[in-house]
mmCIF file of N, CA and C in Angstrom:
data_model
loop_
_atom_site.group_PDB
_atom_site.id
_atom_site.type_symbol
_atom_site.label_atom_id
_atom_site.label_comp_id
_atom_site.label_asym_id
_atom_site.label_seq_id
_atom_site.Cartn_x
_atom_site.Cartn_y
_atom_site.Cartn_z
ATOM 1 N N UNK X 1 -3.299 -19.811 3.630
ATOM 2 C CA UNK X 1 -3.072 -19.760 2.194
ATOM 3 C C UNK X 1 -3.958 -18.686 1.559
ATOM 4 N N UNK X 2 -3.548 -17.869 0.665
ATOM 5 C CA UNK X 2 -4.267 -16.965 -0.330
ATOM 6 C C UNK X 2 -3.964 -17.130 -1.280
ATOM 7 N N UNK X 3 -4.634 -17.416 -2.042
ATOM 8 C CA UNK X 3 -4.888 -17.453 -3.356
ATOM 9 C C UNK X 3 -3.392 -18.855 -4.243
ATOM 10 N N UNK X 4 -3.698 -19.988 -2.995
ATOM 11 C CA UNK X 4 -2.768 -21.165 -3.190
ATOM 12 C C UNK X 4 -1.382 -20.639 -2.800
ATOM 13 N N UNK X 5 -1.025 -19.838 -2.195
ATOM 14 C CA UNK X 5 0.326 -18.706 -1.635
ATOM 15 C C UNK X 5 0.282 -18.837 -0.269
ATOM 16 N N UNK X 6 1.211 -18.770 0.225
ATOM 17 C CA UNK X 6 1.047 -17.978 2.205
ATOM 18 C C UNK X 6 1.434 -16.492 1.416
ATOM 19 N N UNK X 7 0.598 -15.386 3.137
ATOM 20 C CA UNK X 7 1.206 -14.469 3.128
ATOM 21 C C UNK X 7 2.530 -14.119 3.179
ATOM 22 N N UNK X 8 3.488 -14.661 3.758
ATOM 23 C CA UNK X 8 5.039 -14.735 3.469
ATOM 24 C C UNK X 8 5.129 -14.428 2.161
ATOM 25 N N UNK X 9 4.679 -15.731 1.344
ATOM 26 C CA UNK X 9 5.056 -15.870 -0.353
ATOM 27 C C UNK X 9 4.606 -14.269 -1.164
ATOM 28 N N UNK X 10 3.626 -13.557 -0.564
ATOM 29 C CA UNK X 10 3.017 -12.959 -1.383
ATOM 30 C C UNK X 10 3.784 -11.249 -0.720
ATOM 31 N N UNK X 11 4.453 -11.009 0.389
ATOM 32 C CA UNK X 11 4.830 -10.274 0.947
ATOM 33 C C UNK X 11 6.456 -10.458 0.702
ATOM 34 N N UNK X 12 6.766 -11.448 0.106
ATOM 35 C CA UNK X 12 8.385 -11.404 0.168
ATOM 36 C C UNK X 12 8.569 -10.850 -1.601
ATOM 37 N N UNK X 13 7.310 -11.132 -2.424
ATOM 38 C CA UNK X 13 7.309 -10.728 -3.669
ATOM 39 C C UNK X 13 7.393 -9.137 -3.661
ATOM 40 N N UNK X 14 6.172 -8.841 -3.133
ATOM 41 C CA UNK X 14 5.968 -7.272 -2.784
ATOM 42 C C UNK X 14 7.359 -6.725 -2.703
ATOM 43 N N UNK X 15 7.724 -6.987 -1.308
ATOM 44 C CA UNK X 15 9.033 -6.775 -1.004
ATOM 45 C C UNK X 15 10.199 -5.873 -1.779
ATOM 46 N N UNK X 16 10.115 -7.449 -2.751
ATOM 47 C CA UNK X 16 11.417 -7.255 -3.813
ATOM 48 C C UNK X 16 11.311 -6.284 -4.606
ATOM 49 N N UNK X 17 9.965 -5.868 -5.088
ATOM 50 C CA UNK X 17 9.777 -4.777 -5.628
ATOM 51 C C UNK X 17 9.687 -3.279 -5.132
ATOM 52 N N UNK X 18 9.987 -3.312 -3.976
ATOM 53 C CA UNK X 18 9.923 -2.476 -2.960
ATOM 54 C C UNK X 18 11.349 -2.212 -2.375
ATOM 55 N N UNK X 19 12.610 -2.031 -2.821
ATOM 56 C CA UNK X 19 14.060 -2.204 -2.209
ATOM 57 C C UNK X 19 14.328 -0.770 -2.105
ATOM 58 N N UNK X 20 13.817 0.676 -2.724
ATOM 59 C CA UNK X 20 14.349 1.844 -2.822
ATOM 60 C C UNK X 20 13.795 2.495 -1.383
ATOM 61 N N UNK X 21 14.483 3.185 -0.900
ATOM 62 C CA UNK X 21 14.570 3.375 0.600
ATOM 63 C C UNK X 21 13.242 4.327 0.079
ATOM 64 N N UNK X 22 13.344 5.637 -0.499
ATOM 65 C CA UNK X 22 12.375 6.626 -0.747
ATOM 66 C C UNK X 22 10.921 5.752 -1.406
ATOM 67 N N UNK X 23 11.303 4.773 -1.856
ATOM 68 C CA UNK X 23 9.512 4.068 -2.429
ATOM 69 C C UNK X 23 8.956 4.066 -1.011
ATOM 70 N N UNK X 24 9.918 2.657 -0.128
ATOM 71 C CA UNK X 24 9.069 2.673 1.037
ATOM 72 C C UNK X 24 8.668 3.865 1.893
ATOM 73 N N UNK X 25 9.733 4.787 1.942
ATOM 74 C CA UNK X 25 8.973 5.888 2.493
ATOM 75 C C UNK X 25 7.502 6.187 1.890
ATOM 76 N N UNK X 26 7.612 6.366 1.003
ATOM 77 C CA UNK X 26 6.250 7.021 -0.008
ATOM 78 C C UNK X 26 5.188 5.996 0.449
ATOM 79 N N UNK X 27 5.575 4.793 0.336
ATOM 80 C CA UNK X 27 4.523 3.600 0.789
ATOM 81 C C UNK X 27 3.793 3.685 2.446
ATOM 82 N N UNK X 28 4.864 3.943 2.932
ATOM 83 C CA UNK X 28 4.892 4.096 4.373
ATOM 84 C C UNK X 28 3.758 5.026 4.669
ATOM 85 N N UNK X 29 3.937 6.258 4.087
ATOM 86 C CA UNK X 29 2.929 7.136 3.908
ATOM 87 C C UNK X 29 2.115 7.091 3.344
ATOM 88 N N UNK X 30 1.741 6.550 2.185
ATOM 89 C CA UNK X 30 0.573 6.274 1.356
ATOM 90 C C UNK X 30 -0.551 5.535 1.677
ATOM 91 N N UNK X 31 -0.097 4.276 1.930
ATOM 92 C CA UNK X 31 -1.017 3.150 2.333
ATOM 93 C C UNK X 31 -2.154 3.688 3.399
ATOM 94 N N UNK X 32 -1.388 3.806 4.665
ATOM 95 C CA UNK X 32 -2.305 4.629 5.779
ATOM 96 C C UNK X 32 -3.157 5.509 4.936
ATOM 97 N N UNK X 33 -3.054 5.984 4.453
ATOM 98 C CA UNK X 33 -3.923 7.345 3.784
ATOM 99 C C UNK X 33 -4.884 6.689 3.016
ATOM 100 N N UNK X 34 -4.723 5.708 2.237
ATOM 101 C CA UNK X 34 -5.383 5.528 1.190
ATOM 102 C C UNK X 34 -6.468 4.725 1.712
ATOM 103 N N UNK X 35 -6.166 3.550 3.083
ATOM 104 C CA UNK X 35 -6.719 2.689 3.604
ATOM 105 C C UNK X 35 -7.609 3.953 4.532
ATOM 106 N N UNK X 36 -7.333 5.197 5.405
ATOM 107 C CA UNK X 36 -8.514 5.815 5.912
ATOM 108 C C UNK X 36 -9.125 6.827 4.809
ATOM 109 N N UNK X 37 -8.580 6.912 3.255
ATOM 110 C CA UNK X 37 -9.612 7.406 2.331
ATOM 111 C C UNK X 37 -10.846 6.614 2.117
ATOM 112 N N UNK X 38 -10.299 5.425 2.336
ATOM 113 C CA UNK X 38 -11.920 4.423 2.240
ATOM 114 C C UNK X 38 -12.628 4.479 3.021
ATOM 115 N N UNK X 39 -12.417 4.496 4.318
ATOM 116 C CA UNK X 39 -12.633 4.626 5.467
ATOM 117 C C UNK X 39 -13.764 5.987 5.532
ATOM 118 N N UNK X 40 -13.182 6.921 5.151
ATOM 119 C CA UNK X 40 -13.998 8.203 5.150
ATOM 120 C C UNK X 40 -14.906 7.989 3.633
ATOM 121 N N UNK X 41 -14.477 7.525 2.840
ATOM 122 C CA UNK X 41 -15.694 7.449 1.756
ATOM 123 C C UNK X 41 -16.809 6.772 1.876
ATOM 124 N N UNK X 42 -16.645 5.685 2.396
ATOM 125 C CA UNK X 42 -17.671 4.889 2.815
ATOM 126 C C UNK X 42 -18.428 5.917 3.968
ATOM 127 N N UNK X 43 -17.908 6.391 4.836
ATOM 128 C CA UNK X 43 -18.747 6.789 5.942
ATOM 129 C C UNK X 43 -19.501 8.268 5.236
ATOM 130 N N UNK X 44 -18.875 8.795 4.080
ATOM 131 C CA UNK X 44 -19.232 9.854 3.636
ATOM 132 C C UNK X 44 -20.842 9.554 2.754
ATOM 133 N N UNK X 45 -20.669 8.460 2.933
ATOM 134 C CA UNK X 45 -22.505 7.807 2.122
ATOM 135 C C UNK X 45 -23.215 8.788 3.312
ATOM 136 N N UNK X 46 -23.451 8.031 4.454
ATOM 137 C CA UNK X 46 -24.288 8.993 5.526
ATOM 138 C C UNK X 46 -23.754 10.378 6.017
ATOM 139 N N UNK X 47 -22.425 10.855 6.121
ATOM 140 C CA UNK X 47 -22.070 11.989 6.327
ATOM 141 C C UNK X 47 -21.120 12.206 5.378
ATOM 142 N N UNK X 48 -22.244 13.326 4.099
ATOM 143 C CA UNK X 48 -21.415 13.368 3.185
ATOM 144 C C UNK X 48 -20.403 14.822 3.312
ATOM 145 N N UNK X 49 -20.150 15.478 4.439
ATOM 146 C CA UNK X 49 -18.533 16.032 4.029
ATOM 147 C C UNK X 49 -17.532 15.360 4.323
ATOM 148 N N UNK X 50 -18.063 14.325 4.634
ATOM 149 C CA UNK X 50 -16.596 13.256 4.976
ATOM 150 C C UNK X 50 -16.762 13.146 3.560
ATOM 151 N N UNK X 51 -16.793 12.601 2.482
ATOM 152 C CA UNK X 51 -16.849 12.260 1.553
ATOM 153 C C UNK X 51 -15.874 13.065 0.583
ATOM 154 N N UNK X 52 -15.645 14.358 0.377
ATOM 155 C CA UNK X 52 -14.705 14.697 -0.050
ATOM 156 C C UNK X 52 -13.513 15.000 0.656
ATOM 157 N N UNK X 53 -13.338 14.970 1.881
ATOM 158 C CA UNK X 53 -11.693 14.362 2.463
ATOM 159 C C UNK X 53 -11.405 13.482 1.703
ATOM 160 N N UNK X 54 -12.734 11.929 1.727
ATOM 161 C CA UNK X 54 -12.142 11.150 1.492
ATOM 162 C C UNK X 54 -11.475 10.592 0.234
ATOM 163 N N UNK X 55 -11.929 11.150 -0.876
ATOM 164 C CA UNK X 55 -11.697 11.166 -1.893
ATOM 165 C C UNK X 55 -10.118 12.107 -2.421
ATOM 166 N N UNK X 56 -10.003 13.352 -2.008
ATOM 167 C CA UNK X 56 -8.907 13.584 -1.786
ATOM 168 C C UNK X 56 -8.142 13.330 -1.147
ATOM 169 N N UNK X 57 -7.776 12.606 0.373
ATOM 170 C CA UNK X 57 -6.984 11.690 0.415
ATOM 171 C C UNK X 57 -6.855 10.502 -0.072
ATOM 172 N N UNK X 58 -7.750 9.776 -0.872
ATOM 173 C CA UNK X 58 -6.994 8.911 -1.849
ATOM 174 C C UNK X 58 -6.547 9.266 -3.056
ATOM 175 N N UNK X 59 -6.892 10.205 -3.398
ATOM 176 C CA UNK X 59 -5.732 11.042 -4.080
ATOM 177 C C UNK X 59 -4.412 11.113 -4.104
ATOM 178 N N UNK X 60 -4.161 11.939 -2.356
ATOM 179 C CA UNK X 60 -2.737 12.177 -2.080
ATOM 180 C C UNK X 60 -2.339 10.651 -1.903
ATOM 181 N N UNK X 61 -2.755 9.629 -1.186
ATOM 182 C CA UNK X 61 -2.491 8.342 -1.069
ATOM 183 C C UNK X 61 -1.870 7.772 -2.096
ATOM 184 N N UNK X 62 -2.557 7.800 -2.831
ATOM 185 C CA UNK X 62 -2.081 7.279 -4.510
ATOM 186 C C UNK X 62 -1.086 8.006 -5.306
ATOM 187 N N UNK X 63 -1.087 9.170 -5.148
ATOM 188 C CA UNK X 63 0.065 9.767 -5.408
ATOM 189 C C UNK X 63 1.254 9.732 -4.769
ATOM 190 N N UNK X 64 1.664 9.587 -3.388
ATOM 191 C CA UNK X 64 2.744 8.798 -2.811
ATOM 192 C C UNK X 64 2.922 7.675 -3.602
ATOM 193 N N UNK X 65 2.327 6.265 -3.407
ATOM 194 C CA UNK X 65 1.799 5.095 -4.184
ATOM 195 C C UNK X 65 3.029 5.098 -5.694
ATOM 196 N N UNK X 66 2.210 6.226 -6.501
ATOM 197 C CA UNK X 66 3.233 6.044 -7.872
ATOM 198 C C UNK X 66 4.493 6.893 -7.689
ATOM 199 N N UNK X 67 4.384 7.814 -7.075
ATOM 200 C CA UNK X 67 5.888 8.834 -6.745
ATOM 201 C C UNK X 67 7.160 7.240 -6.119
ATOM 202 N N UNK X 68 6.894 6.658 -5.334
ATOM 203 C CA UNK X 68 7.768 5.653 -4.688
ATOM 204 C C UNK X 68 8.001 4.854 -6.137
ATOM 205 N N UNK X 69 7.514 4.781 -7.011
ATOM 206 C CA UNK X 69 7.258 3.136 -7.555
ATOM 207 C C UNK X 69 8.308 4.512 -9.325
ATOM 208 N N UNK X 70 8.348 5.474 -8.916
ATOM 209 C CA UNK X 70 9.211 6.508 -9.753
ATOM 210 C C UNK X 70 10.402 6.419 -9.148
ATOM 211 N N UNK X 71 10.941 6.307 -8.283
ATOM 212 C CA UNK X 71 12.119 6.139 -7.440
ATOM 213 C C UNK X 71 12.526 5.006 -7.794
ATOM 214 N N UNK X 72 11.447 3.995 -7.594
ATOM 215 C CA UNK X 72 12.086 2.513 -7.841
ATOM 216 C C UNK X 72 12.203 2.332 -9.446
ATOM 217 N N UNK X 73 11.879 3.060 -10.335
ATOM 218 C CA UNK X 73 11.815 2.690 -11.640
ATOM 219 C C UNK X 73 11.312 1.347 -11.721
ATOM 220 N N UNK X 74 10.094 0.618 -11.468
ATOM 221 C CA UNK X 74 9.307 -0.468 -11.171
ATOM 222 C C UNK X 74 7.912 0.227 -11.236
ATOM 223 N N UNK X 75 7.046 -0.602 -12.212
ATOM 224 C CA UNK X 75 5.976 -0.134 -11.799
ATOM 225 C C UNK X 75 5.227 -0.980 -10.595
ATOM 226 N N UNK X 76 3.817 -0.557 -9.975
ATOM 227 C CA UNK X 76 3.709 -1.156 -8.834
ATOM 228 C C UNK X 76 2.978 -2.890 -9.651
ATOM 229 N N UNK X 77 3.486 -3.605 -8.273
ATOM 230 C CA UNK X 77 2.806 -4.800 -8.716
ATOM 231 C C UNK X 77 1.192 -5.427 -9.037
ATOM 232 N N UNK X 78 0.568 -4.061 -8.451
ATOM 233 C CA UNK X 78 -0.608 -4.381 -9.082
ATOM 234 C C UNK X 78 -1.075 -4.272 -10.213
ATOM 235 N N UNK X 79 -0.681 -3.741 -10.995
ATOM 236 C CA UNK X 79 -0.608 -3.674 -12.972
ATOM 237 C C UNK X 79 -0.310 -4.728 -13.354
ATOM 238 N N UNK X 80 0.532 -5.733 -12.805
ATOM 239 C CA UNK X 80 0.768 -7.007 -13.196
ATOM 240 C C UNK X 80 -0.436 -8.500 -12.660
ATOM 241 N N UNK X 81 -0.950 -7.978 -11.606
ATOM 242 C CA UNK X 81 -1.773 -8.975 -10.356
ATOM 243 C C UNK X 81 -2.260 -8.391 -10.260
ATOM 244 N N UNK X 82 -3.689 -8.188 -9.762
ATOM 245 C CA UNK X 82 -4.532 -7.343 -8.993
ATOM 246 C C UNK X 82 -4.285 -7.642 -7.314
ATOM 247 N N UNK X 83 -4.383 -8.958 -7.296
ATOM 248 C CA UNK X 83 -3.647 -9.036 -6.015
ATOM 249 C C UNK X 83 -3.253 -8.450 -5.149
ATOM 250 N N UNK X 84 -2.120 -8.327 -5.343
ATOM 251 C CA UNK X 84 -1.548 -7.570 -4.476
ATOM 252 C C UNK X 84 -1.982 -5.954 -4.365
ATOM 253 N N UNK X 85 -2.876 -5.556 -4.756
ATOM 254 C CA UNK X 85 -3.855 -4.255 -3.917
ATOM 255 C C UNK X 85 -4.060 -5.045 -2.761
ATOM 256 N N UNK X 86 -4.051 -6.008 -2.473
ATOM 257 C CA UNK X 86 -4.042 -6.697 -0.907
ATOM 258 C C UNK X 86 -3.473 -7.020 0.198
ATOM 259 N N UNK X 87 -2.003 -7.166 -0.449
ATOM 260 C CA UNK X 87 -0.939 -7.348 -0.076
ATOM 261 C C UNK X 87 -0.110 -6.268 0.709
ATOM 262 N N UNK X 88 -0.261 -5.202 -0.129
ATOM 263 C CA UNK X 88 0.172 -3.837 0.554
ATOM 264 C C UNK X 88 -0.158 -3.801 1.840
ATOM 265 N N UNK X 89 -1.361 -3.351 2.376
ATOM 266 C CA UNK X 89 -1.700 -3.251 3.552
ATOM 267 C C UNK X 89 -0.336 -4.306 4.852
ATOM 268 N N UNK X 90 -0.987 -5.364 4.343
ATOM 269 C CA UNK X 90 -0.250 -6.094 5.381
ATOM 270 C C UNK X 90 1.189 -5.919 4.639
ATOM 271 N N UNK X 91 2.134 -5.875 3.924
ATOM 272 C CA UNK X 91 3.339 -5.375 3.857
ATOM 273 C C UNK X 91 3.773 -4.236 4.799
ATOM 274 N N UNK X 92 2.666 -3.344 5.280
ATOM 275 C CA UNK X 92 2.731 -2.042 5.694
ATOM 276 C C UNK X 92 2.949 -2.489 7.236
ATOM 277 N N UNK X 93 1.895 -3.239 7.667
ATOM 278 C CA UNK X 93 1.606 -3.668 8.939
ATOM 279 C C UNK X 93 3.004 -4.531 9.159
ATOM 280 N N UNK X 94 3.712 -5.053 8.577
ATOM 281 C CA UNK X 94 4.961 -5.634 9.400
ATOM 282 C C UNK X 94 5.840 -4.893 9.054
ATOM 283 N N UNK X 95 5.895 -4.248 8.124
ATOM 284 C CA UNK X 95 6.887 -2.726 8.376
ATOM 285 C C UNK X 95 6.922 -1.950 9.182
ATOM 286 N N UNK X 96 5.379 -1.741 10.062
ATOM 287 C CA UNK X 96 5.428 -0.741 11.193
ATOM 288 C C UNK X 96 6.104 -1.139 12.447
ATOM 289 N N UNK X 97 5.246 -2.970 12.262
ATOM 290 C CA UNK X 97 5.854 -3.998 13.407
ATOM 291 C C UNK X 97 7.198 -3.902 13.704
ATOM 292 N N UNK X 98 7.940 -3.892 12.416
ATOM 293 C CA UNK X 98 9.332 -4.247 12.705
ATOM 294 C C UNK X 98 10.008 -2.891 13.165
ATOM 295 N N UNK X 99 9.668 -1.962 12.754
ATOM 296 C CA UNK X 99 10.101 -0.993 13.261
ATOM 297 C C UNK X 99 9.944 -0.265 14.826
ATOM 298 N N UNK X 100 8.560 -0.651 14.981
ATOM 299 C CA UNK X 100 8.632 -0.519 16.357
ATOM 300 C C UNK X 100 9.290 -1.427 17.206
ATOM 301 N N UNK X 101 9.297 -2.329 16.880
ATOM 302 C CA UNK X 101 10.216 -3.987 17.930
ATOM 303 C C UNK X 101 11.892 -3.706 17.867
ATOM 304 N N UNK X 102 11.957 -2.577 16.867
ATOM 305 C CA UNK X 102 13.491 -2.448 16.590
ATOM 306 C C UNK X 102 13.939 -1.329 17.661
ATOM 307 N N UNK X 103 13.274 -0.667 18.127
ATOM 308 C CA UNK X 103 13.582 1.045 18.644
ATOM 309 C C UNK X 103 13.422 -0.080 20.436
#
């Protein structure tokens, strides 16, 4: 349970807001990026030229992010929830799943 939800509940919401083939692309691409922009920002504390990769790829990250959510004419669901800034990730992760189990 999260936040009195299963992940199902909170990934089938995502989802719905997510139906335009080009959002998920954009998502598809975004997420990864945005999740190793943190990745490199944080590590950019002790090695700081990581630090501006990392910041500009969450840039480009986030800009995929709203370009998809322009396609969908939807804004993203985190303006509504904060939440789901959580949700994404693992939305992403059974999108990759399913796609690889499909091929």
């Amino acid at each position: 349970m999260y936040f009195g939800r299963t992940w199902d509940d909170w990934i089938e919401e995502y989802h719905q807001s997510h139906q335009d083939k080009r959002n998920q692309l954009c998502h598809l691409l975004g997420i990864p990026i945005v999740v190793l922009s943190i990745i490199l920002v944080l590590l950019g504390i002790v090695f700081k030229p990581l630090l501006i990769w990392g910041v500009a790829l969450f840039v480009v990250g986030w800009f995929f992010q709203f370009l998809g959510h322009y396609f969908e004419k939807k804004p993203p669901e985190f303006i509504r929830d904060w939440r789901f800034l959580f949700v994404g990730l693992r939305w992403w992760l059974q999108a990759v799943k399913r796609k690889i189990s499909n091929k």
